[in-house]
Amino acid sequence: MQQGVRLRVVGVCDSKSLLVALDVFTMELDDTFLMEVCRVKLNGSSLLTLSNVDGPFPMNYLLSPLMSDSLAELPRSISYRECQIFSNPESMRKLADIAALLVRSTGLAFVDCSASSETIGVLSRVVDMGCCVVLANKKPLTSSMAPESFCQNSVFSMSSFAIQGPEDTRTEDYDKLVSQPRRIRHECTVGAGLPVIASLNRMLSCGDPIHRIIGSLSGTLGYVMSEVEDGKPFSQVVKSAKSLGYTEPDPRDDLSGMDVARKALILARLLGRRINLDSIKIESLYPVEMGPNFMSVEDFLLNGLPSIDKDIQQMVEKASSNGNVLRYVCVIEDSRCEVGIQELQKDSPLGRLRGSDNVILGMISVGWMWQERNENNYSLCCHSGLSRDTMIMGLVVDPANKALILARLLGRRINLDSIKIESLYPVEMGPNFMSVEDFLLNGLPSIDKDIQQMVEKASSNGNVLRYVCVIEDSRCEVGIQELQKDSPLGRLRGSDNVVTVSALFCWCTRIFVVLLNIKSCL
Ligand SMILES: NC(=O)C1=CN([C@@H]2O[C@H](COP(=O)(O)OP(=O)(O)OC[C@H]3O[C@@H](n4cnc5c(N)ncnc54)[C@H](OP(=O)(O)O)[C@@H]3O)[C@@H](O)[C@H]2O)C=CC1
Ligand SMILES: N[C@@H](CC=O)C(=O)O
């Protein structure tokens, strides 16, 4: 309610069932109820087991009006307190019913946090009805589209390892889904918590073409590579990535490169490329005979992975003997769109990532924009931040004004005089005492030595000086700070800009569709 929006959760789904408030107009699943849902799903149980949570429940068998007579003999839905539970396939029909009921009266959003290619049908249907959809699931957005011209040279070297699903045959559903872009939000599909999609959209809407995108976009593969670098066996590291919630439900989706390929496809389509997954060159980390057509997930984890531990270790050691590291990289440039392993310098933007961090670099006409995530921080960086063109993209002139604009964006009702400002020159050289010409000609040279000494002092500590803006709680200040050379701000060169934001990242959710009743959806 803080932002003036009231969200009402009216239902949740898993792969087998839909749990929905008895009266979607007046009821909601409250926080306590949703916590219980999370607990059940974290235990790996089905939503259907909720009916057993607190002992005997009123088991009113409610027959859906959509049920056929033959199905009516069996109880298809039950009431759990003030909820009904529907199992598949009825739940899909019920979702459409709810959409039809709520969309016009109060607004409705569907949130797809599954990794299923089966949701595209219902999503495109409800979008068509006027609902909004929010996706963490990449598959609906990577379904086949009818390309204007197929890429004749499309390379498909390793994509035979890919886990391909019915997403490849849903052209119509895909077209319907994306025909209403204002009703779709999918920030989490690329870069998880990083605002990648929003930033790219913003750059594109400024008319600035993005010539190249390079990214390390897989939390799983980033984590796997840096842990193997530290000497841990590949098979063990993949298992921990799975238990940490980084991997897709089938970790082969990550290790085949398919998950990164999907992210690449989403980005490439955002840039206007009409391509499909089969136009992307994909490199897999495991051989084809360990794919889903040949092994179960359990067999893959238990027997498949350990058999390639040595090969992966050797690749990593070879890179290390050259002073380099391996990273799984996505490159989009002109007609090229590929994902695969690259040997990179340790101190390159992608090479210096650790763990599940992601980074994305976009080349625009004036330089590079990039975003980087480290634990609970992310950095938005702009190379060549002082060029006029980048300023047009939203960067403003002096640090105190920038700080004020950012602070007000965060909701602080403050003025410039609330900001602690450190100046690099003394007050007697200010505009009330000197002209610009006098300042440049006589004022500045008189402080050369002081500045040089400050820089040398920091350098003797192995550090650098940066002019930093800090906004935190009631604190808002701009001034010189001595920083470590390899910190996000310390490693900037020239006129680069960086903004580091502390945020809470919401990682994995186990609930598939939450029906959110948003009063003003669009
Ligand atoms: N993990 C992460 O850090 C991030 C993940 N994502 C994306 O979020 C999605 C989910 O990832 P994660 O939470 O790790 O996966 P999980 O496997 O933990 O959760 C997936 C959930 O989706 C449900 N589900 C599967 N198929 C269907 C279906 N057809 N209809 C309704 N529900 C279904 C599953 O139900 P059941 O329990 O019955 O199988 C399960 O509850 C993926 O698409 C992933 O790419 C995006 C950004 C970051
Ligand atoms: N499996 C993915 C999760 C997000 O998309 C990853 O490892 O990055």
Coordinates of C-alpha atoms and ligand atoms in Angstrom, one line a residue:
M1 CA 0.0 0.0 0.0
Q2 CA 3.1 2.3 0.5
Q3 CA 3.3 3.0 -3.2
G4 CA -0.4 3.5 -3.6
V5 CA -1.0 0.1 -5.1
R6 CA -2.9 -2.6 -3.3
L7 CA -1.9 -6.1 -4.2
R8 CA -4.3 -8.9 -3.5
V9 CA -3.1 -12.5 -4.1
V10 CA -6.1 -14.6 -5.0
G11 CA -4.5 -17.8 -6.0
V12 CA -1.3 -19.9 -6.4
C13 CA -0.4 -22.8 -8.7
D14 CA 2.1 -25.6 -8.9
S15 CA 2.6 -28.1 -11.7
K16 CA -0.4 -30.2 -10.5
S17 CA -2.9 -27.8 -9.0
L18 CA -4.4 -24.4 -8.5
L19 CA -5.4 -23.1 -5.1
V20 CA -7.7 -20.2 -5.3
A21 CA -9.8 -18.0 -2.9
L22 CA -13.4 -19.1 -2.8
D23 CA -14.6 -15.6 -3.7
V24 CA -12.0 -13.9 -5.9
F25 CA -13.9 -10.6 -5.6
T26 CA -13.7 -10.2 -1.9
M27 CA -11.1 -12.7 -0.5
E28 CA -7.3 -13.0 -0.7
L29 CA -4.6 -15.4 0.4
D30 CA -3.1 -13.6 3.3
D31 CA 0.6 -13.6 4.4
T32 CA 0.1 -16.4 6.9
F33 CA -1.6 -18.6 4.3
L34 CA 1.1 -17.8 1.7
M35 CA 3.9 -18.7 4.2
E36 CA 2.3 -22.0 4.7
V37 CA 2.1 -22.5 0.9
C38 CA 5.9 -21.6 0.7
R39 CA 6.7 -24.1 3.5
V40 CA 4.8 -26.9 1.7
K41 CA 6.5 -26.2 -1.6
L42 CA 10.0 -25.9 0.0
N43 CA 9.4 -29.4 1.4
G44 CA 8.9 -30.5 -2.2
S45 CA 5.2 -31.4 -1.6
S46 CA 2.3 -30.6 -3.8
L47 CA -0.2 -27.9 -3.0
L48 CA -2.8 -30.6 -2.8
T49 CA -1.2 -31.6 0.5
L50 CA -2.4 -28.3 2.0
S51 CA -5.7 -29.9 2.6
N52 CA -4.0 -32.0 5.3
V53 CA -2.2 -29.2 7.1
D54 CA -4.2 -28.7 10.3
G55 CA -6.1 -32.0 10.6
P56 CA -9.7 -32.3 9.4
F57 CA -11.0 -29.6 7.1
P58 CA -14.4 -28.9 5.8
M59 CA -14.1 -30.8 2.7
N60 CA -17.0 -29.3 0.7
Y61 CA -16.7 -30.7 -2.7
L62 CA -17.3 -27.9 -5.1
L63 CA -18.1 -28.8 -8.6
S64 CA -16.8 -26.4 -11.1
P65 CA -19.4 -25.1 -13.6
L66 CA -17.0 -26.0 -16.4
M67 CA -16.8 -29.7 -15.4
S68 CA -18.3 -32.2 -17.8
D69 CA -20.9 -34.7 -16.5
S70 CA -18.4 -37.6 -16.7
L71 CA -16.0 -35.8 -14.5
A72 CA -18.7 -34.7 -12.1
E73 CA -18.7 -38.2 -10.6
L74 CA -15.3 -37.5 -9.1
P75 CA -14.6 -34.7 -6.7
R76 CA -12.5 -32.3 -8.8
S77 CA -12.0 -29.6 -6.3
I78 CA -12.1 -29.3 -2.6
S79 CA -12.5 -26.4 -0.2
Y80 CA -9.6 -25.7 2.2
R81 CA -10.9 -23.1 4.7
E82 CA -11.9 -20.4 2.2
C83 CA -10.0 -21.9 -0.7
Q84 CA -10.7 -24.3 -3.5
I85 CA -8.1 -26.6 -5.0
F86 CA -8.4 -27.6 -8.6
S87 CA -6.1 -30.2 -10.2
N88 CA -5.0 -30.3 -13.8
P89 CA -6.3 -30.0 -16.4
E90 CA -9.3 -28.3 -14.8
S91 CA -7.0 -25.7 -13.1
M92 CA -6.0 -24.2 -16.5
R93 CA -9.7 -23.7 -17.4
K94 CA -10.3 -22.2 -14.0
L95 CA -7.5 -19.7 -14.5
A96 CA -9.2 -18.4 -17.6
D97 CA -12.5 -18.2 -15.8
I98 CA -10.9 -16.1 -13.0
A99 CA -9.2 -13.9 -15.6
A100 CA -12.6 -13.3 -17.3
L101 CA -14.2 -12.5 -13.9
L102 CA -11.5 -10.1 -12.6
V103 CA -9.9 -8.4 -15.5
R104 CA -12.5 -5.8 -16.1
S105 CA -13.6 -5.2 -12.6
T106 CA -10.3 -4.9 -10.6
G107 CA -7.4 -5.8 -12.9
L108 CA -5.4 -9.0 -12.8
A109 CA -1.8 -10.0 -13.2
F110 CA -0.4 -13.5 -13.6
V111 CA 3.1 -14.1 -12.3
D112 CA 4.9 -17.1 -13.9
C113 CA 7.8 -18.3 -11.8
S114 CA 7.9 -21.7 -13.3
A115 CA 10.4 -23.1 -15.6
S116 CA 7.8 -24.7 -17.8
S117 CA 7.1 -24.3 -21.5
E118 CA 3.5 -25.4 -20.8
T119 CA 2.3 -22.0 -19.5
I120 CA 2.5 -20.1 -22.8
G121 CA -1.0 -21.2 -23.8
V122 CA -2.8 -19.8 -20.7
L123 CA -0.5 -16.7 -20.6
S124 CA -1.3 -15.7 -24.2
R125 CA -5.0 -16.4 -23.5
V126 CA -5.2 -14.1 -20.5
V127 CA -3.1 -11.4 -22.1
D128 CA -5.5 -11.5 -24.9
M129 CA -8.3 -11.0 -22.4
G130 CA -6.6 -7.9 -21.0
C131 CA -4.6 -9.2 -18.0
C132 CA -1.0 -8.5 -17.3
V133 CA 1.7 -11.1 -17.0
V134 CA 5.0 -10.9 -15.1
L135 CA 7.6 -13.6 -16.0
A136 CA 10.6 -15.0 -14.4
N137 CA 10.1 -18.0 -16.7
K138 CA 12.1 -17.5 -19.9
K139 CA 10.4 -20.2 -22.0
P140 CA 7.2 -18.4 -23.0
L141 CA 9.4 -15.6 -24.4
T142 CA 11.7 -17.9 -26.3
S143 CA 9.1 -19.8 -28.2
S144 CA 9.5 -19.8 -31.9
M145 CA 8.5 -16.8 -33.9
A146 CA 8.1 -16.7 -37.6
P147 CA 11.3 -15.1 -38.7
E148 CA 11.3 -12.4 -41.4
S149 CA 14.3 -14.1 -42.9
F150 CA 15.9 -17.3 -41.5
C151 CA 19.6 -17.0 -40.8
Q152 CA 21.0 -19.3 -43.5
N153 CA 24.3 -19.6 -41.8
S154 CA 22.8 -20.5 -38.4
V155 CA 25.3 -22.6 -36.4
F156 CA 23.8 -25.2 -34.2
S157 CA 27.0 -26.9 -33.2
M158 CA 26.2 -28.0 -29.7
S159 CA 22.5 -27.3 -29.5
S160 CA 21.7 -30.9 -30.0
F161 CA 22.4 -31.1 -26.2
A162 CA 19.7 -28.6 -25.6
I163 CA 16.6 -29.4 -23.7
Q164 CA 14.0 -28.5 -26.2
G165 CA 10.4 -28.5 -25.4
P166 CA 7.0 -27.8 -26.9
E167 CA 8.0 -24.1 -26.8
D168 CA 9.4 -24.6 -30.3
T169 CA 6.0 -25.2 -31.8
R170 CA 3.9 -22.4 -30.2
T171 CA 4.4 -19.7 -32.8
E172 CA 0.8 -18.5 -32.6
D173 CA 0.8 -18.4 -28.8
Y174 CA 4.1 -16.5 -28.8
D175 CA 2.8 -13.9 -31.3
K176 CA -0.3 -13.4 -29.2
L177 CA 1.7 -13.1 -26.0
V178 CA 4.1 -10.4 -27.3
S179 CA 1.4 -8.5 -29.3
Q180 CA 0.6 -6.6 -26.1
P181 CA 4.0 -5.5 -24.8
R182 CA 2.5 -3.1 -22.3
R183 CA 0.9 -6.0 -20.5
I184 CA 4.2 -8.0 -20.1
R185 CA 7.0 -7.5 -17.6
H186 CA 9.9 -9.9 -17.5
E187 CA 12.8 -8.1 -15.7
C188 CA 13.8 -11.3 -13.9
T189 CA 14.3 -13.3 -17.1
V190 CA 17.8 -11.9 -17.7
G191 CA 20.2 -11.0 -14.9
A192 CA 17.7 -11.9 -12.1
G193 CA 17.8 -8.8 -9.8
L194 CA 19.7 -6.6 -12.2
P195 CA 17.5 -4.1 -14.1
V196 CA 18.8 -5.3 -17.4
I197 CA 15.6 -5.2 -19.4
A198 CA 14.6 -1.8 -18.1
S199 CA 17.9 -0.3 -18.9
L200 CA 18.1 -1.7 -22.4
N201 CA 14.6 -0.6 -23.1
R202 CA 15.4 2.8 -21.9
M203 CA 18.5 3.1 -24.1
L204 CA 16.6 1.8 -27.1
S205 CA 13.7 4.3 -26.4
C206 CA 16.3 7.1 -26.4
G207 CA 17.1 6.0 -30.0
D208 CA 20.6 4.8 -29.1
P209 CA 21.3 1.7 -31.0
I210 CA 23.1 -1.0 -29.1
H211 CA 25.8 -2.5 -31.3
R212 CA 27.0 -5.3 -29.1
I213 CA 26.1 -7.1 -25.9
I214 CA 28.5 -9.2 -23.9
G215 CA 27.4 -10.8 -20.7
S216 CA 28.1 -13.4 -18.1
L217 CA 24.4 -14.2 -17.5
S218 CA 24.3 -17.5 -15.7
G219 CA 24.5 -17.5 -11.9
T220 CA 25.0 -21.2 -12.0
L221 CA 27.8 -21.2 -14.6
G222 CA 29.5 -18.3 -12.9
Y223 CA 29.4 -20.1 -9.6
V224 CA 30.5 -23.4 -11.1
M225 CA 33.5 -21.8 -12.8
S226 CA 34.8 -19.9 -9.9
E227 CA 34.4 -22.8 -7.5
V228 CA 36.2 -25.2 -9.9
E229 CA 39.0 -22.6 -10.1
D230 CA 39.3 -22.9 -6.3
G231 CA 39.9 -26.7 -6.8
K232 CA 36.5 -28.2 -6.1
P233 CA 35.2 -31.0 -8.2
F234 CA 32.8 -30.0 -11.0
S235 CA 30.1 -32.6 -10.0
Q236 CA 30.1 -31.5 -6.4
V237 CA 29.9 -27.8 -7.3
V238 CA 26.9 -28.4 -9.6
K239 CA 25.1 -30.2 -6.8
S240 CA 25.7 -27.3 -4.4
A241 CA 24.5 -24.8 -7.1
K242 CA 21.3 -26.9 -7.3
S243 CA 20.8 -26.9 -3.5
L244 CA 21.5 -23.1 -3.4
G245 CA 18.6 -22.6 -5.8
Y246 CA 20.8 -21.3 -8.7
T247 CA 20.1 -23.9 -11.2
E248 CA 17.0 -24.6 -13.3
P249 CA 14.9 -27.6 -12.0
D250 CA 17.0 -29.7 -14.4
P251 CA 20.6 -28.4 -14.1
R252 CA 21.3 -29.6 -17.6
D253 CA 19.3 -26.6 -18.8
D254 CA 22.2 -24.5 -17.3
L255 CA 25.1 -26.8 -18.2
S256 CA 23.9 -27.3 -21.8
G257 CA 24.1 -23.5 -22.2
M258 CA 20.4 -23.5 -23.1
D259 CA 19.3 -21.3 -20.2
V260 CA 21.9 -18.7 -21.3
A261 CA 20.8 -19.1 -24.9
R262 CA 17.3 -18.3 -23.9
K263 CA 18.5 -15.1 -22.1
A264 CA 20.5 -14.2 -25.3
L265 CA 17.4 -14.7 -27.4
I266 CA 15.3 -12.5 -25.1
L267 CA 18.0 -9.8 -25.4
A268 CA 18.5 -10.2 -29.2
R269 CA 14.7 -10.0 -29.7
L270 CA 14.7 -6.9 -27.6
L271 CA 17.2 -5.4 -30.0
G272 CA 14.9 -6.2 -32.8
R273 CA 16.4 -9.4 -34.1
R274 CA 13.7 -11.8 -35.4
I275 CA 15.5 -15.0 -34.6
N276 CA 14.8 -18.3 -32.9
L277 CA 16.7 -20.5 -30.5
D278 CA 18.1 -22.5 -33.4
S279 CA 19.9 -19.5 -34.7
I280 CA 22.1 -19.4 -31.6
K281 CA 25.4 -21.2 -31.4
I282 CA 25.4 -22.9 -28.1
E283 CA 28.3 -24.7 -26.3
S284 CA 27.5 -27.4 -23.8
L285 CA 29.5 -28.5 -20.9
Y286 CA 28.5 -32.2 -21.0
P287 CA 28.3 -34.7 -23.9
V288 CA 25.1 -35.5 -25.8
E289 CA 24.8 -39.0 -24.3
M290 CA 24.2 -37.5 -20.9
G291 CA 21.2 -35.5 -22.2
P292 CA 17.6 -35.8 -20.9
N293 CA 16.8 -38.3 -23.6
F294 CA 19.3 -40.7 -22.2
M295 CA 19.5 -40.1 -18.4
S296 CA 17.3 -39.0 -15.6
V297 CA 18.3 -35.9 -13.5
E298 CA 19.3 -38.2 -10.6
D299 CA 21.4 -40.4 -12.8
F300 CA 23.0 -37.4 -14.4
L301 CA 23.9 -35.9 -11.0
L302 CA 25.1 -39.2 -9.5
N303 CA 26.9 -40.9 -12.4
G304 CA 27.1 -38.5 -15.4
L305 CA 28.7 -35.5 -13.8
P306 CA 31.6 -37.2 -12.0
S307 CA 32.7 -38.8 -15.3
I308 CA 33.5 -35.3 -16.7
D309 CA 35.1 -33.8 -13.5
K310 CA 38.6 -34.4 -14.9
D311 CA 37.9 -32.8 -18.3
I312 CA 36.5 -29.7 -16.8
Q313 CA 39.3 -29.5 -14.2
Q314 CA 41.9 -29.7 -17.1
M315 CA 40.1 -26.9 -19.1
V316 CA 40.2 -24.7 -16.0
E317 CA 43.8 -25.5 -15.2
K318 CA 44.9 -24.8 -18.8
A319 CA 43.3 -21.3 -18.7
S320 CA 44.9 -20.8 -15.3
S321 CA 48.4 -21.7 -16.6
N322 CA 47.9 -18.8 -19.1
G323 CA 47.0 -16.5 -16.2
N324 CA 43.4 -16.6 -17.3
V325 CA 40.0 -17.8 -16.2
L326 CA 37.1 -19.5 -17.9
R327 CA 33.7 -17.8 -18.1
Y328 CA 30.5 -18.8 -19.9
V329 CA 29.9 -15.8 -22.2
C330 CA 26.9 -14.5 -24.2
V331 CA 27.8 -12.4 -27.3
I332 CA 25.2 -10.6 -29.5
E333 CA 26.6 -8.5 -32.3
D334 CA 25.1 -8.0 -35.8
S335 CA 23.9 -11.4 -37.0
R336 CA 26.1 -13.2 -34.4
C337 CA 24.4 -14.6 -31.4
E338 CA 26.4 -17.2 -29.4
V339 CA 26.9 -18.5 -26.0
G340 CA 29.9 -20.6 -24.8
I341 CA 33.0 -20.9 -22.8
Q342 CA 35.7 -18.3 -23.3
E343 CA 39.2 -17.9 -21.7
L344 CA 39.4 -14.4 -20.3
Q345 CA 41.9 -12.2 -18.5
K346 CA 41.4 -12.4 -14.7
D347 CA 41.0 -8.6 -14.4
S348 CA 38.5 -8.2 -17.3
P349 CA 34.9 -7.2 -16.4
L350 CA 33.8 -10.8 -16.9
G351 CA 37.0 -12.4 -15.6
R352 CA 36.8 -10.7 -12.2
L353 CA 33.3 -12.0 -11.4
R354 CA 33.0 -14.4 -8.5
G355 CA 30.3 -16.8 -7.6
S356 CA 26.9 -16.3 -9.0
D357 CA 27.5 -12.7 -10.0
N358 CA 26.2 -11.6 -13.4
V359 CA 27.5 -8.8 -15.6
I360 CA 26.2 -7.3 -18.8
L361 CA 28.0 -4.9 -21.1
G362 CA 26.2 -3.0 -23.8
M363 CA 28.1 -1.1 -26.5
I364 CA 26.3 2.0 -27.5
S365 CA 27.4 4.9 -29.8
V366 CA 29.1 6.7 -27.0
G367 CA 30.9 3.9 -25.1
W368 CA 29.8 1.1 -22.9
M369 CA 27.1 0.8 -20.3
W370 CA 27.3 -2.1 -18.0
Q371 CA 25.7 -3.6 -14.9
E372 CA 27.3 -5.8 -12.4
R373 CA 25.9 -7.7 -9.4
N374 CA 27.9 -8.5 -6.3
E375 CA 26.1 -10.0 -3.4
N376 CA 23.4 -7.6 -2.5
N377 CA 24.7 -4.7 -4.5
Y378 CA 24.5 -3.9 -8.1
S379 CA 26.5 -1.4 -10.1
L380 CA 25.3 0.6 -13.0
C381 CA 28.3 1.8 -14.8
C382 CA 28.8 4.2 -17.7
H383 CA 32.0 4.4 -19.6
S384 CA 32.8 7.9 -20.8
G385 CA 30.2 9.4 -18.5
L386 CA 31.0 12.9 -19.3
S387 CA 30.3 12.8 -23.0
R388 CA 27.4 15.0 -24.1
D389 CA 25.5 12.1 -25.5
T390 CA 25.6 10.1 -22.3
M391 CA 24.3 13.1 -20.5
I392 CA 21.4 13.2 -22.8
M393 CA 20.7 9.7 -21.6
G394 CA 20.0 11.1 -18.2
L395 CA 23.3 11.9 -16.5
V396 CA 23.4 15.4 -15.0
V397 CA 26.0 17.9 -14.2
D398 CA 27.5 18.2 -10.8
P399 CA 27.8 15.7 -8.0
A400 CA 25.6 17.5 -5.4
N401 CA 22.8 18.0 -7.9
K402 CA 23.1 14.3 -8.9
A403 CA 22.9 13.3 -5.3
L404 CA 19.9 15.4 -4.7
I405 CA 18.1 14.0 -7.8
L406 CA 18.9 10.4 -6.6
A407 CA 17.8 11.1 -3.0
R408 CA 14.5 12.6 -4.2
L409 CA 14.0 9.6 -6.5
L410 CA 14.3 7.5 -3.3
G411 CA 11.6 9.6 -1.7
R412 CA 13.7 11.9 0.5
R413 CA 12.1 15.4 0.8
I414 CA 15.4 17.3 1.1
N415 CA 17.1 20.3 -0.5
L416 CA 20.7 20.9 -1.6
D417 CA 21.5 22.5 1.8
S418 CA 20.9 19.1 3.5
I419 CA 23.8 17.6 1.5
K420 CA 27.3 17.6 3.0
I421 CA 29.5 18.7 0.2
E422 CA 33.3 18.6 0.0
S423 CA 34.9 21.0 -2.4
L424 CA 38.2 20.5 -4.1
Y425 CA 39.1 24.3 -4.0
P426 CA 39.0 26.8 -1.2
V427 CA 36.0 29.2 -0.7
E428 CA 38.1 32.3 -1.7
M429 CA 38.4 30.8 -5.2
G430 CA 34.6 30.6 -5.6
P431 CA 32.5 32.5 -8.2
N432 CA 31.8 35.4 -5.8
F433 CA 35.5 36.1 -5.7
M434 CA 37.0 35.1 -9.1
S435 CA 35.9 34.9 -12.7
V436 CA 36.1 31.5 -14.5
E437 CA 39.2 32.8 -16.4
D438 CA 41.0 33.9 -13.3
F439 CA 40.1 30.6 -11.6
L440 CA 41.5 28.6 -14.4
L441 CA 44.6 30.7 -14.9
N442 CA 45.7 31.6 -11.3
G443 CA 43.4 29.8 -8.9
L444 CA 43.8 26.2 -10.0
P445 CA 47.6 26.1 -10.3
S446 CA 47.8 27.3 -6.7
I447 CA 46.2 24.1 -5.4
D448 CA 48.0 21.6 -7.8
K449 CA 50.4 20.6 -5.1
D450 CA 47.8 20.0 -2.4
I451 CA 45.8 17.7 -4.7
Q452 CA 49.0 15.9 -5.8
Q453 CA 49.9 15.3 -2.2
M454 CA 46.4 13.9 -1.4
V455 CA 46.6 11.5 -4.3
E456 CA 50.2 10.4 -3.4
K457 CA 49.2 9.8 0.2
A458 CA 46.3 7.5 -0.9
S459 CA 48.7 5.8 -3.4
S460 CA 51.3 5.1 -0.7
N461 CA 48.5 3.1 1.1
G462 CA 47.9 1.2 -2.2
N463 CA 44.6 3.1 -2.6
V464 CA 43.1 5.7 -5.0
L465 CA 41.0 8.8 -4.4
R466 CA 37.5 9.0 -5.9
Y467 CA 34.8 11.7 -5.5
V468 CA 31.9 9.7 -4.0
C469 CA 28.2 10.3 -3.5
V470 CA 26.6 8.4 -0.6
I471 CA 22.9 8.3 0.1
E472 CA 21.9 6.1 3.0
D473 CA 19.0 6.7 5.5
S474 CA 19.2 10.4 6.5
R475 CA 22.8 10.7 5.3
C476 CA 23.4 12.3 1.9
E477 CA 26.9 13.5 1.2
V478 CA 29.4 14.0 -1.6
G479 CA 33.2 14.2 -1.2
I480 CA 36.6 12.7 -1.6
Q481 CA 37.2 9.1 -0.3
E482 CA 40.2 6.9 -0.2
L483 CA 39.2 3.6 -1.7
Q484 CA 40.8 0.3 -2.6
K485 CA 42.0 0.1 -6.2
D486 CA 39.9 -3.0 -6.9
S487 CA 36.6 -1.7 -5.4
P488 CA 33.8 -0.9 -7.8
L489 CA 34.5 2.8 -7.6
G490 CA 38.3 2.4 -7.3
R491 CA 38.7 0.6 -10.5
L492 CA 37.0 3.2 -12.6
R493 CA 39.3 5.0 -15.1
G494 CA 38.9 8.3 -16.9
S495 CA 35.4 9.8 -17.1
D496 CA 33.6 6.5 -16.2
N497 CA 30.6 6.8 -13.9
V498 CA 29.3 4.2 -11.5
V499 CA 26.3 4.0 -9.3
T500 CA 26.2 1.1 -6.7
V501 CA 22.8 0.3 -5.2
S502 CA 22.1 -1.9 -2.2
A503 CA 19.0 -3.8 -2.7
L504 CA 17.3 -6.9 -1.4
F505 CA 17.3 -9.5 -4.1
C506 CA 14.5 -11.9 -4.2
W507 CA 15.9 -15.0 -5.8
C508 CA 13.9 -18.1 -6.3
T509 CA 10.3 -18.6 -5.6
R510 CA 8.7 -22.0 -5.8
I511 CA 5.2 -20.7 -6.5
F512 CA 4.2 -20.7 -10.1
V513 CA 1.3 -18.5 -10.8
V514 CA 0.1 -16.0 -8.2
L515 CA -2.9 -14.1 -9.3
L516 CA -2.4 -10.5 -8.2
N517 CA -5.3 -8.2 -8.1
I518 CA -3.7 -4.8 -8.9
K519 CA -6.1 -1.9 -8.8
S520 CA -4.2 0.0 -11.5
C521 CA -2.4 -2.5 -13.5
L522 CA -1.5 -0.5 -16.6
Ligands
LIG1 N1 16.7 -19.5 -9.3 C1 17.0 -18.2 -9.6 O1 17.9 -17.6 -9.1 C2 16.2 -17.5 -10.7 C3 15.3 -18.2 -11.4 N2 14.6 -17.6 -12.4 C4 13.6 -18.4 -13.1 O2 12.5 -18.7 -12.2 C5 11.9 -19.9 -12.6 C6 11.8 -20.9 -11.4 O3 13.0 -21.2 -10.9 P1 13.1 -22.0 -9.6 O4 12.3 -21.3 -8.5 O5 14.5 -22.2 -9.3 O6 12.4 -23.4 -10.0 P2 11.6 -24.5 -9.0 O7 11.7 -25.8 -9.8 O8 12.1 -24.4 -7.7 O9 10.1 -24.0 -9.0 C7 9.3 -24.1 -10.1 C8 7.9 -24.1 -9.7 O10 7.1 -24.1 -10.8 C9 6.0 -25.0 -10.7 N3 5.6 -25.5 -12.0 C10 6.3 -26.3 -12.9 N4 5.5 -26.5 -14.0 C11 4.4 -25.8 -13.8 C12 3.2 -25.7 -14.6 N5 3.1 -26.2 -15.8 N6 2.2 -25.0 -14.1 C13 2.3 -24.4 -12.8 N7 3.4 -24.5 -12.1 C14 4.4 -25.2 -12.5 C15 6.7 -26.2 -9.9 O11 5.7 -27.0 -9.3 P3 6.0 -28.4 -8.7 O12 6.6 -28.1 -7.4 O13 4.6 -29.0 -8.6 O14 6.9 -29.1 -9.6 C16 7.5 -25.4 -8.9 O15 6.7 -25.0 -7.8 C17 12.8 -20.5 -13.8 O16 12.1 -20.2 -15.0 C18 14.1 -19.7 -13.6 O17 14.8 -19.6 -14.8 C19 14.8 -16.3 -12.7 C20 15.7 -15.6 -12.1 C21 16.5 -16.1 -11.0
LIG2 N1 19.5 -20.9 -13.6 C1 19.6 -19.5 -13.8 C2 18.6 -18.8 -12.9 C3 18.1 -17.6 -13.5 O1 17.7 -17.4 -14.6 C4 21.0 -19.1 -13.5 O2 21.8 -19.9 -13.1 O3 21.3 -17.9 -13.9

